[in-house]
Short mmCIF file of C-alpha atoms in Angstrom, two decimals:
data_model
loop_
_atom_site.label_atom_id
_atom_site.label_comp_id
_atom_site.label_asym_id
_atom_site.label_seq_id
_atom_site.Cartn_x
_atom_site.Cartn_y
_atom_site.Cartn_z
CA MET U 1 -42.04 2.19 -76.88
CA ALA U 2 -43.61 0.82 -73.73
CA PHE U 3 -41.25 0.06 -70.88
CA PRO U 4 -41.89 -2.95 -68.61
CA VAL U 5 -43.14 -2.24 -65.08
CA VAL U 6 -40.45 -3.17 -62.57
CA ASN U 7 -41.54 -2.81 -58.94
CA ALA U 8 -39.83 -3.35 -55.62
CA PRO U 9 -40.76 -6.61 -53.80
CA ARG U 10 -44.27 -6.55 -52.33
CA GLY U 11 -44.41 -4.75 -49.00
CA MET U 12 -41.06 -3.04 -49.58
CA ARG U 13 -40.33 0.39 -51.03
CA ASP U 14 -37.84 2.50 -52.91
CA PHE U 15 -37.32 6.09 -51.77
CA LEU U 16 -36.62 8.91 -54.18
CA PRO U 17 -33.93 11.45 -53.18
CA ALA U 18 -36.40 13.95 -51.66
CA GLU U 19 -38.15 11.18 -49.70
CA LYS U 20 -34.83 9.83 -48.46
CA ALA U 21 -33.75 13.32 -47.40
CA THR U 22 -36.97 13.77 -45.41
CA ARG U 23 -36.53 10.42 -43.69
CA GLU U 24 -32.94 11.23 -42.76
CA ARG U 25 -33.96 14.60 -41.28
CA VAL U 26 -36.55 12.93 -39.06
CA LEU U 27 -34.11 10.18 -38.07
CA GLY U 28 -31.54 12.87 -37.26
CA VAL U 29 -33.89 14.62 -34.83
CA ILE U 30 -34.79 11.32 -33.17
CA ARG U 31 -31.16 10.27 -32.87
CA GLU U 32 -30.06 13.70 -31.57
CA ASN U 33 -32.70 13.69 -28.82
CA TYR U 34 -31.99 10.12 -27.77
CA LEU U 35 -28.27 10.91 -27.52
CA ALA U 36 -29.04 14.06 -25.51
CA HIS U 37 -30.83 11.89 -22.93
CA GLY U 38 -27.73 9.78 -22.35
CA PHE U 39 -28.37 6.77 -24.59
CA ASP U 40 -25.63 5.14 -26.71
CA GLU U 41 -26.22 3.82 -30.21
CA ILE U 42 -25.40 0.21 -31.07
CA GLU U 43 -25.80 -1.95 -34.15
CA THR U 44 -26.75 -5.62 -34.40
CA PRO U 45 -26.85 -7.98 -37.41
CA VAL U 46 -29.97 -8.05 -39.57
CA MET U 47 -30.14 -11.81 -38.93
CA GLU U 48 -30.21 -13.86 -35.74
CA ASP U 49 -30.17 -17.62 -35.13
CA SER U 50 -33.56 -19.07 -36.01
CA ASP U 51 -33.84 -20.78 -32.61
CA ARG U 52 -33.49 -17.43 -30.84
CA LEU U 53 -36.09 -15.75 -33.05
CA HIS U 54 -38.53 -18.58 -32.32
CA ALA U 55 -37.90 -18.97 -28.59
CA GLY U 56 -41.34 -17.70 -27.57
CA LEU U 57 -40.16 -14.15 -26.91
CA GLY U 58 -41.73 -12.39 -29.88
CA GLY U 59 -45.38 -13.40 -29.57
CA ASP U 60 -47.31 -13.43 -32.84
CA ASN U 61 -44.43 -11.67 -34.60
CA GLU U 62 -42.50 -14.95 -34.53
CA LYS U 63 -45.02 -16.32 -37.03
CA LEU U 64 -44.12 -13.43 -39.37
CA ALA U 65 -40.36 -13.95 -39.25
CA PHE U 66 -38.57 -14.48 -42.56
CA GLY U 67 -36.44 -17.63 -42.38
CA VAL U 68 -33.12 -18.11 -44.18
CA LEU U 69 -32.57 -21.61 -45.57
CA LYS U 70 -29.54 -23.60 -44.47
CA ARG U 71 -26.77 -23.89 -47.00
CA GLY U 72 -26.40 -27.10 -48.96
CA LEU U 73 -29.93 -28.43 -48.54
CA THR U 74 -30.73 -31.49 -50.62
CA THR U 75 -33.97 -32.84 -52.01
CA ASP U 76 -33.90 -35.48 -49.24
CA ASP U 77 -33.72 -32.72 -46.60
CA LEU U 78 -36.81 -31.08 -48.10
CA HIS U 79 -38.76 -34.34 -48.15
CA GLN U 80 -37.79 -35.35 -44.60
CA ALA U 81 -38.62 -32.00 -42.97
CA THR U 82 -41.85 -31.99 -40.98
CA ASP U 83 -41.67 -28.25 -40.22
CA ALA U 84 -40.37 -25.40 -42.35
CA LEU U 85 -38.21 -24.18 -39.45
CA GLU U 86 -36.16 -27.38 -39.71
CA LEU U 87 -34.81 -26.04 -43.00
CA ALA U 88 -33.72 -22.64 -41.60
CA ASP U 89 -30.80 -21.85 -39.34
CA LEU U 90 -31.07 -18.05 -39.51
CA GLY U 91 -33.86 -15.50 -39.81
CA LEU U 92 -34.31 -11.78 -40.45
CA ARG U 93 -35.00 -9.89 -37.23
CA PHE U 94 -38.70 -9.01 -36.75
CA ASP U 95 -37.99 -6.42 -34.06
CA LEU U 96 -34.99 -4.90 -32.29
CA THR U 97 -35.70 -6.15 -28.77
CA VAL U 98 -34.78 -9.81 -29.24
CA PRO U 99 -31.46 -8.85 -30.92
CA LEU U 100 -30.77 -6.42 -28.06
CA ALA U 101 -31.28 -9.16 -25.48
CA ARG U 102 -28.83 -11.36 -27.36
CA PHE U 103 -26.41 -8.41 -27.75
CA TYR U 104 -26.44 -7.78 -23.99
CA ALA U 105 -25.90 -11.46 -23.21
CA THR U 106 -22.92 -11.44 -25.60
CA HIS U 107 -21.26 -8.20 -24.44
CA ARG U 108 -22.40 -7.72 -20.82
CA GLY U 109 -18.81 -7.77 -19.55
CA GLU U 110 -17.95 -4.76 -21.72
CA LEU U 111 -21.05 -2.70 -20.88
CA PRO U 112 -21.86 -0.40 -17.92
CA ARG U 113 -23.94 -1.73 -15.02
CA VAL U 114 -26.94 0.18 -16.34
CA PHE U 115 -26.84 0.22 -20.12
CA ARG U 116 -28.88 2.71 -22.15
CA ALA U 117 -29.11 1.64 -25.78
CA ILE U 118 -30.30 3.26 -29.02
CA GLN U 119 -31.18 1.10 -32.00
CA ILE U 120 -32.44 2.71 -35.21
CA ALA U 121 -32.64 0.14 -37.97
CA PRO U 122 -34.88 -1.78 -40.37
CA VAL U 123 -36.77 -4.92 -39.38
CA TRP U 124 -38.68 -7.43 -41.50
CA ARG U 125 -42.04 -9.16 -41.05
CA ALA U 126 -43.97 -11.31 -43.52
CA GLU U 127 -47.03 -9.09 -43.21
CA ARG U 128 -49.89 -9.01 -45.69
CA PRO U 129 -48.97 -5.74 -47.46
CA GLN U 130 -51.54 -2.97 -47.15
CA LYS U 131 -51.66 0.78 -46.59
CA GLY U 132 -49.40 1.68 -43.68
CA ARG U 133 -48.21 -1.92 -43.19
CA TYR U 134 -44.95 -2.97 -44.81
CA ARG U 135 -42.68 -6.00 -44.84
CA GLN U 136 -39.60 -3.85 -44.27
CA PHE U 137 -39.78 -0.84 -41.97
CA VAL U 138 -37.63 1.16 -39.58
CA GLN U 139 -37.90 1.02 -35.80
CA CYS U 140 -36.42 3.62 -33.42
CA ASP U 141 -35.79 2.00 -30.04
CA ILE U 142 -34.36 3.11 -26.74
CA ASP U 143 -33.84 0.57 -23.96
CA ILE U 144 -32.46 0.57 -20.44
CA ILE U 145 -30.96 -2.66 -19.13
CA GLY U 146 -29.97 -3.18 -15.50
CA GLU U 147 -32.26 -0.64 -13.79
CA PRO U 148 -35.01 -2.47 -11.83
CA GLY U 149 -36.76 0.61 -10.42
CA PRO U 150 -39.17 3.12 -11.99
CA LEU U 151 -36.27 5.41 -12.93
CA ALA U 152 -35.97 3.39 -16.14
CA GLU U 153 -39.57 4.08 -17.13
CA VAL U 154 -39.18 7.74 -16.21
CA GLU U 155 -36.13 8.17 -18.43
CA LEU U 156 -37.76 6.33 -21.33
CA ILE U 157 -40.98 8.34 -21.12
CA SER U 158 -39.15 11.65 -20.71
CA ALA U 159 -36.84 10.99 -23.67
CA THR U 160 -39.73 9.85 -25.87
CA ALA U 161 -41.96 12.81 -24.98
CA ALA U 162 -39.10 15.24 -25.66
CA THR U 163 -38.37 13.59 -29.01
CA VAL U 164 -42.00 13.78 -30.15
CA ARG U 165 -42.09 17.45 -29.17
CA ALA U 166 -38.85 18.09 -31.08
CA LEU U 167 -40.49 16.59 -34.16
CA GLY U 168 -43.19 19.25 -33.88
CA ILE U 169 -46.04 16.87 -33.07
CA ASP U 170 -48.12 18.53 -30.36
CA GLY U 171 -51.02 17.09 -28.39
CA CYS U 172 -49.64 13.58 -27.88
CA SER U 173 -50.32 11.54 -24.76
CA ILE U 174 -48.57 8.50 -23.36
CA ARG U 175 -51.05 5.86 -22.24
CA ILE U 176 -49.62 3.71 -19.47
CA ASN U 177 -50.62 0.54 -17.67
CA ASP U 178 -49.01 -2.45 -15.98
CA ARG U 179 -49.35 -6.10 -16.97
CA ARG U 180 -49.56 -6.97 -13.28
CA LEU U 181 -52.67 -4.81 -12.98
CA LEU U 182 -54.23 -6.51 -16.00
CA THR U 183 -53.69 -10.03 -14.68
CA SER U 184 -54.69 -9.21 -11.11
CA MET U 185 -57.82 -7.46 -12.40
CA LEU U 186 -58.81 -10.59 -14.32
CA THR U 187 -58.17 -12.67 -11.20
CA VAL U 188 -60.36 -10.35 -9.10
CA LEU U 189 -63.12 -10.60 -11.72
CA GLY U 190 -62.96 -14.40 -11.57
CA PHE U 191 -61.02 -15.48 -14.66
CA PRO U 192 -58.67 -18.43 -13.98
CA ALA U 193 -54.97 -17.70 -14.55
CA THR U 194 -54.80 -20.25 -17.38
CA GLU U 195 -57.21 -18.11 -19.40
CA HIS U 196 -55.65 -14.67 -18.82
CA SER U 197 -53.64 -14.55 -22.04
CA ALA U 198 -56.60 -15.59 -24.17
CA VAL U 199 -58.93 -13.10 -22.47
CA LEU U 200 -56.45 -10.25 -22.97
CA ILE U 201 -56.37 -10.92 -26.72
CA THR U 202 -60.05 -9.97 -26.80
CA VAL U 203 -59.80 -7.16 -24.24
CA ASP U 204 -57.09 -5.61 -26.44
CA LYS U 205 -59.82 -5.00 -29.05
CA LEU U 206 -61.80 -2.55 -26.88
CA ASP U 207 -60.85 0.40 -29.10
CA LYS U 208 -62.13 -1.41 -32.20
CA LEU U 209 -65.09 -3.46 -30.91
CA GLY U 210 -66.32 -1.35 -28.00
CA VAL U 211 -67.57 -2.79 -24.71
CA ASP U 212 -70.49 -4.73 -26.20
CA GLY U 213 -68.33 -6.19 -28.95
CA VAL U 214 -65.68 -7.40 -26.48
CA ILE U 215 -68.26 -9.00 -24.18
CA GLU U 216 -69.96 -10.69 -27.14
CA GLU U 217 -66.65 -12.11 -28.37
CA LEU U 218 -65.81 -13.44 -24.90
CA LYS U 219 -69.19 -15.17 -24.81
CA ASP U 220 -68.65 -16.58 -28.30
CA ARG U 221 -65.29 -17.97 -27.20
CA ALA U 222 -67.05 -19.79 -24.34
CA PHE U 223 -65.25 -18.18 -21.41
CA PRO U 224 -66.98 -18.75 -18.03
CA SER U 225 -70.17 -16.69 -17.84
CA GLU U 226 -69.70 -15.31 -14.30
CA PRO U 227 -66.30 -13.63 -14.95
CA VAL U 228 -67.56 -12.33 -18.30
CA ALA U 229 -70.60 -10.82 -16.58
CA ALA U 230 -68.37 -9.30 -13.87
CA LEU U 231 -66.15 -7.75 -16.56
CA ALA U 232 -69.23 -6.38 -18.35
CA ASP U 233 -70.48 -4.80 -15.14
CA PHE U 234 -67.09 -3.23 -14.50
CA LEU U 235 -66.75 -1.87 -18.03
CA LYS U 236 -70.26 -0.38 -17.94
CA ARG U 237 -70.03 1.06 -14.43
CA PRO U 238 -70.77 4.78 -13.95
CA VAL U 239 -67.54 6.75 -14.01
CA ALA U 240 -67.17 9.98 -12.05
CA SER U 241 -66.68 12.99 -14.29
CA MET U 242 -64.03 14.48 -12.00
CA ASP U 243 -60.59 14.34 -13.60
CA LEU U 244 -58.25 12.92 -10.97
CA GLY U 245 -55.19 13.22 -13.20
CA PHE U 246 -52.31 10.77 -13.24
CA GLY U 247 -51.78 9.84 -9.61
CA GLU U 248 -52.59 7.14 -7.10
CA ALA U 249 -56.18 8.35 -6.58
CA GLY U 250 -56.89 8.39 -10.30
CA ILE U 251 -55.35 4.95 -10.84
CA ARG U 252 -57.35 3.39 -7.98
CA ALA U 253 -60.59 4.97 -9.22
CA SER U 254 -60.09 3.21 -12.56
CA LEU U 255 -59.66 -0.29 -11.12
CA PRO U 256 -61.70 -2.82 -9.15
CA GLU U 257 -60.72 -3.32 -5.50
CA GLY U 258 -58.13 -5.96 -4.71
CA VAL U 259 -55.71 -5.51 -7.61
CA ASP U 260 -51.92 -5.52 -7.30
CA GLU U 261 -50.95 -2.84 -4.74
CA THR U 262 -47.29 -2.79 -5.70
CA ALA U 263 -48.08 -2.03 -9.33
CA ILE U 264 -50.39 0.84 -8.32
CA THR U 265 -47.72 2.35 -6.08
CA GLU U 266 -45.01 2.05 -8.71
CA LEU U 267 -47.18 3.60 -11.45
CA ALA U 268 -48.03 6.54 -9.19
CA ALA U 269 -44.32 6.95 -8.40
CA ILE U 270 -43.54 7.25 -12.12
CA GLY U 271 -45.93 10.20 -12.37
CA GLU U 272 -44.43 11.88 -9.34
CA MET U 273 -40.87 11.44 -10.61
CA LEU U 274 -41.71 12.90 -14.02
CA GLY U 275 -42.79 16.16 -12.44
CA GLU U 276 -45.48 18.52 -13.66
CA VAL U 277 -44.27 18.95 -17.26
CA ASP U 278 -43.91 15.37 -18.45
CA ARG U 279 -46.52 13.97 -16.08
CA ALA U 280 -49.07 16.02 -17.99
CA VAL U 281 -48.63 13.74 -21.00
CA LEU U 282 -49.41 10.57 -19.00
CA GLU U 283 -52.82 8.96 -19.17
CA PHE U 284 -53.64 5.82 -17.20
CA ASP U 285 -55.47 3.21 -19.30
CA PRO U 286 -56.44 0.12 -17.28
CA PHE U 287 -57.16 -1.80 -20.50
CA LEU U 288 -53.98 -1.04 -22.42
CA VAL U 289 -52.64 -4.52 -23.22
CA ARG U 290 -49.78 -4.37 -25.78
CA GLY U 291 -49.57 -7.62 -27.70
CA MET U 292 -46.04 -8.78 -26.92
CA GLY U 293 -46.04 -11.62 -24.42
CA TYR U 294 -42.63 -10.74 -23.01
CA TYR U 295 -43.83 -7.67 -21.07
CA THR U 296 -43.70 -8.23 -17.30
CA GLY U 297 -44.62 -4.83 -15.80
CA THR U 298 -45.31 -1.34 -17.08
CA ILE U 299 -46.49 -0.94 -20.68
CA PHE U 300 -47.03 2.29 -22.62
CA GLU U 301 -48.13 3.73 -25.98
CA VAL U 302 -47.85 7.15 -27.63
CA THR U 303 -51.23 8.30 -28.94
CA HIS U 304 -52.71 11.40 -30.55
CA PRO U 305 -56.43 12.33 -30.55
CA GLU U 306 -56.41 12.89 -34.32
CA PHE U 307 -55.00 9.48 -35.22
CA GLY U 308 -56.62 6.10 -34.77
CA TYR U 309 -53.32 4.33 -34.17
CA SER U 310 -50.39 4.53 -31.78
CA LEU U 311 -47.16 6.30 -32.73
CA GLY U 312 -45.00 4.08 -30.55
CA GLY U 313 -44.99 1.82 -27.55
CA GLY U 314 -43.00 -0.31 -25.17
CA GLY U 315 -42.74 -1.59 -21.66
CA ARG U 316 -40.75 -3.59 -19.10
CA TYR U 317 -39.51 -7.04 -20.10
CA ASP U 318 -37.47 -8.30 -17.13
CA GLY U 319 -37.60 -11.95 -18.14
CA MET U 320 -36.25 -11.82 -21.69
CA ILE U 321 -32.50 -11.55 -21.18
CA GLY U 322 -32.70 -14.35 -18.63
CA ARG U 323 -33.60 -16.68 -21.49
CA PHE U 324 -30.05 -16.20 -22.77
CA LEU U 325 -28.14 -15.84 -19.48
CA GLY U 326 -30.05 -18.13 -17.14
CA THR U 327 -30.55 -15.27 -14.68
CA ASP U 328 -33.06 -12.42 -15.00
CA VAL U 329 -31.87 -8.91 -15.81
CA ALA U 330 -34.12 -5.85 -15.46
CA ALA U 331 -34.96 -4.29 -18.83
CA ALA U 332 -37.41 -1.78 -20.29
CA GLY U 333 -37.74 -0.13 -23.69
CA PHE U 334 -39.72 2.35 -25.78
CA SER U 335 -40.01 2.27 -29.58
CA LEU U 336 -41.25 5.03 -31.90
CA GLY U 337 -43.10 3.96 -35.05
CA PHE U 338 -40.93 5.75 -37.58
CA GLU U 339 -43.01 4.94 -40.68
CA ARG U 340 -46.04 6.58 -39.09
CA LEU U 341 -44.14 9.54 -37.68
CA VAL U 342 -42.33 10.44 -40.88
CA ASP U 343 -45.62 11.16 -42.67
CA LEU U 344 -46.71 13.57 -39.92
CA VAL U 345 -43.53 15.60 -39.59
CA ASP U 346 -42.60 18.73 -41.52
CA LEU U 347 -39.06 19.71 -40.58
CA PRO U 348 -37.03 22.51 -42.19
CA ASP U 349 -34.32 21.34 -44.57
CA ALA U 350 -30.99 22.14 -43.00
CA LEU U 351 -29.09 21.23 -46.18
CA GLY U 352 -31.46 22.85 -48.66
CA ALA U 353 -30.38 26.41 -47.91
CA ASP U 354 -26.83 25.57 -49.02
CA ALA U 355 -27.78 23.24 -51.90
CA THR U 356 -26.77 24.84 -55.19
CA ALA U 357 -26.66 23.72 -58.83
CA LEU U 358 -24.42 24.87 -61.65
CA LEU U 359 -25.93 24.69 -65.15
CA TYR U 360 -23.47 24.29 -68.00
CA ASP U 361 -23.23 23.33 -71.66
CA ASP U 362 -20.56 21.88 -73.97
CA ARG U 363 -18.72 25.20 -74.20
CA ILE U 364 -17.51 24.90 -70.59
CA ALA U 365 -14.30 22.95 -69.97
CA PRO U 366 -14.56 20.17 -67.34
CA ALA U 367 -11.58 21.66 -65.49
CA THR U 368 -13.49 24.94 -65.07
CA LEU U 369 -16.55 23.11 -63.75
CA LEU U 370 -14.51 21.12 -61.25
CA ALA U 371 -12.70 24.25 -60.04
CA LEU U 372 -15.98 26.10 -59.48
CA LYS U 373 -17.53 23.11 -57.74
CA SER U 374 -14.51 22.64 -55.45
CA ALA U 375 -14.53 26.33 -54.48
CA LEU U 376 -18.24 26.20 -53.57
CA ILE U 377 -17.81 23.01 -51.56
CA ALA U 378 -14.93 24.64 -49.69
CA ALA U 379 -17.33 27.48 -48.86
CA GLY U 380 -19.70 25.02 -47.22
CA LYS U 381 -22.15 24.50 -50.09
CA ARG U 382 -23.69 21.34 -51.46
CA VAL U 383 -23.09 21.46 -55.21
CA ARG U 384 -24.42 19.59 -58.22
CA LEU U 385 -23.35 19.99 -61.83
CA GLU U 386 -26.30 19.84 -64.27
CA ARG U 387 -26.07 19.90 -68.06
CA SER U 388 -28.53 22.43 -69.50
CA THR U 389 -31.53 21.04 -71.35
CA LYS U 390 -33.97 22.52 -73.83
CA ASN U 391 -36.78 22.32 -71.29
CA THR U 392 -35.14 24.24 -68.47
CA ARG U 393 -38.37 24.40 -66.46
CA VAL U 394 -38.47 20.61 -66.04
CA LEU U 395 -34.83 20.56 -64.95
CA LEU U 396 -35.40 23.34 -62.40
CA ASP U 397 -38.46 21.55 -61.02
CA GLN U 398 -36.42 18.39 -60.60
CA LEU U 399 -33.72 20.31 -58.75
CA ALA U 400 -36.30 21.95 -56.49
CA ALA U 401 -37.86 18.55 -55.78
CA SER U 402 -34.41 17.35 -54.71
CA GLU U 403 -34.31 20.32 -52.31
CA PHE U 404 -31.81 22.48 -54.22
CA ARG U 405 -32.52 26.11 -53.50
CA ARG U 406 -30.22 28.16 -55.78
CA VAL U 407 -28.92 27.81 -59.33
CA ALA U 408 -26.40 29.62 -61.54
CA THR U 409 -25.55 29.23 -65.22
CA VAL U 410 -21.85 28.85 -65.99
CA LYS U 411 -20.94 31.05 -68.96
CA PRO U 412 -17.85 30.76 -71.18
CA ASP U 413 -16.23 33.76 -69.47
CA THR U 414 -16.84 32.45 -65.92
CA THR U 415 -13.56 31.81 -64.12
CA THR U 416 -14.33 32.11 -60.37
CA ILE U 417 -17.38 31.73 -58.14
CA ASP U 418 -17.47 35.53 -57.86
CA ASP U 419 -18.47 35.64 -61.53
CA LEU U 420 -21.59 33.51 -60.94
CA GLU U 421 -25.02 35.12 -60.94
CA TRP U 422 -27.40 33.19 -58.66
CA ARG U 423 -31.15 32.90 -58.69
CA ASP U 424 -33.43 31.23 -56.17
CA LEU U 425 -35.45 28.19 -57.12
CA ALA U 426 -39.19 28.16 -56.51
CA GLN U 427 -41.02 25.07 -55.32
CA PRO U 428 -41.54 22.40 -58.00
CA THR U 429 -44.19 23.25 -60.58
CA GLN U 430 -47.43 21.33 -59.91
CA THR U 431 -48.57 19.13 -62.78
#
């Protein structure tokens, strides 16, 4: 008999017990390290008012937001609507930053002057599903609200670097830039301010298109020829081979003359404050853009030389909370890409060592099974009762796949856990 194929919605996934256990271990390490660095975990609703989600704060992600239809819509409402958003009053959150800004505006009177927040939760985007890109995925955010100086960036970078190290991922760097340097660089090169955002969309493709590809696209998009030529000259300039490291000299050597002096000074100060250990992971990238339009200052990404994608990113977004309060509040955040990290991490199973299974058949009274199970739980074990099957090998493989490490068969004369004879489970049999 053929069974029908029943799949999860496109772009969304089920997780089997072993997969769920792995995800929870990784989340546990992330949460533990964030807490150790002084951040407090909060929770916000999965939905926000549609007007807030489409207030111009989320950049292109706003176009990917799932809307929730108003209750009680009629056929007339559908016919009269000129925009789909007119039919929605709520929407699923597409990131955790917009909900955090709303959360702070709601609860600011109950929060400390400088608030350090953890948010670890799913978000939803109407992406075109493909490998590594899902419509529901988990974000792991830390944010600092109310600290206007570089101390916020230093804490965020330090906590993120420590968390990545705790996950066992070595060799990562944190690329860092400042939106003020990007815009002042474009001004120095001759691009009018009205075209900065459009130019940066193309500049953000340097990793994919290369210098020639970026210049060709700028020409195709009919940007003024003189600034495009100046940018081409700058990108193709000879670069000294001497490694100046992350400091003021290295930052200046990577930029044209005349860019924002304050941003250079503040970036260099971040390196100095981080000290020798964490400063070593910093790498100045004058063409790091980050797509979100709400960034107002520093921006950063976690990268690894073996992977062609970032493992996380963030930046300063001082103007966002002001959209809700009417007055600007300093804010900066860093988010780890959990769905990418979880596939790279191999953490020991803290529960597996104490996960045990009791095999039984119809000869064993339920009261005996429950007594044995209760005694093992009281001894700190994780216990599962499993009815014996003819194909014991398949059952044992399933237990091993669920990260059970020991098994014992309950015999008719078994009365206490001291009577049990244990054997270790091997890894699941490969088929």
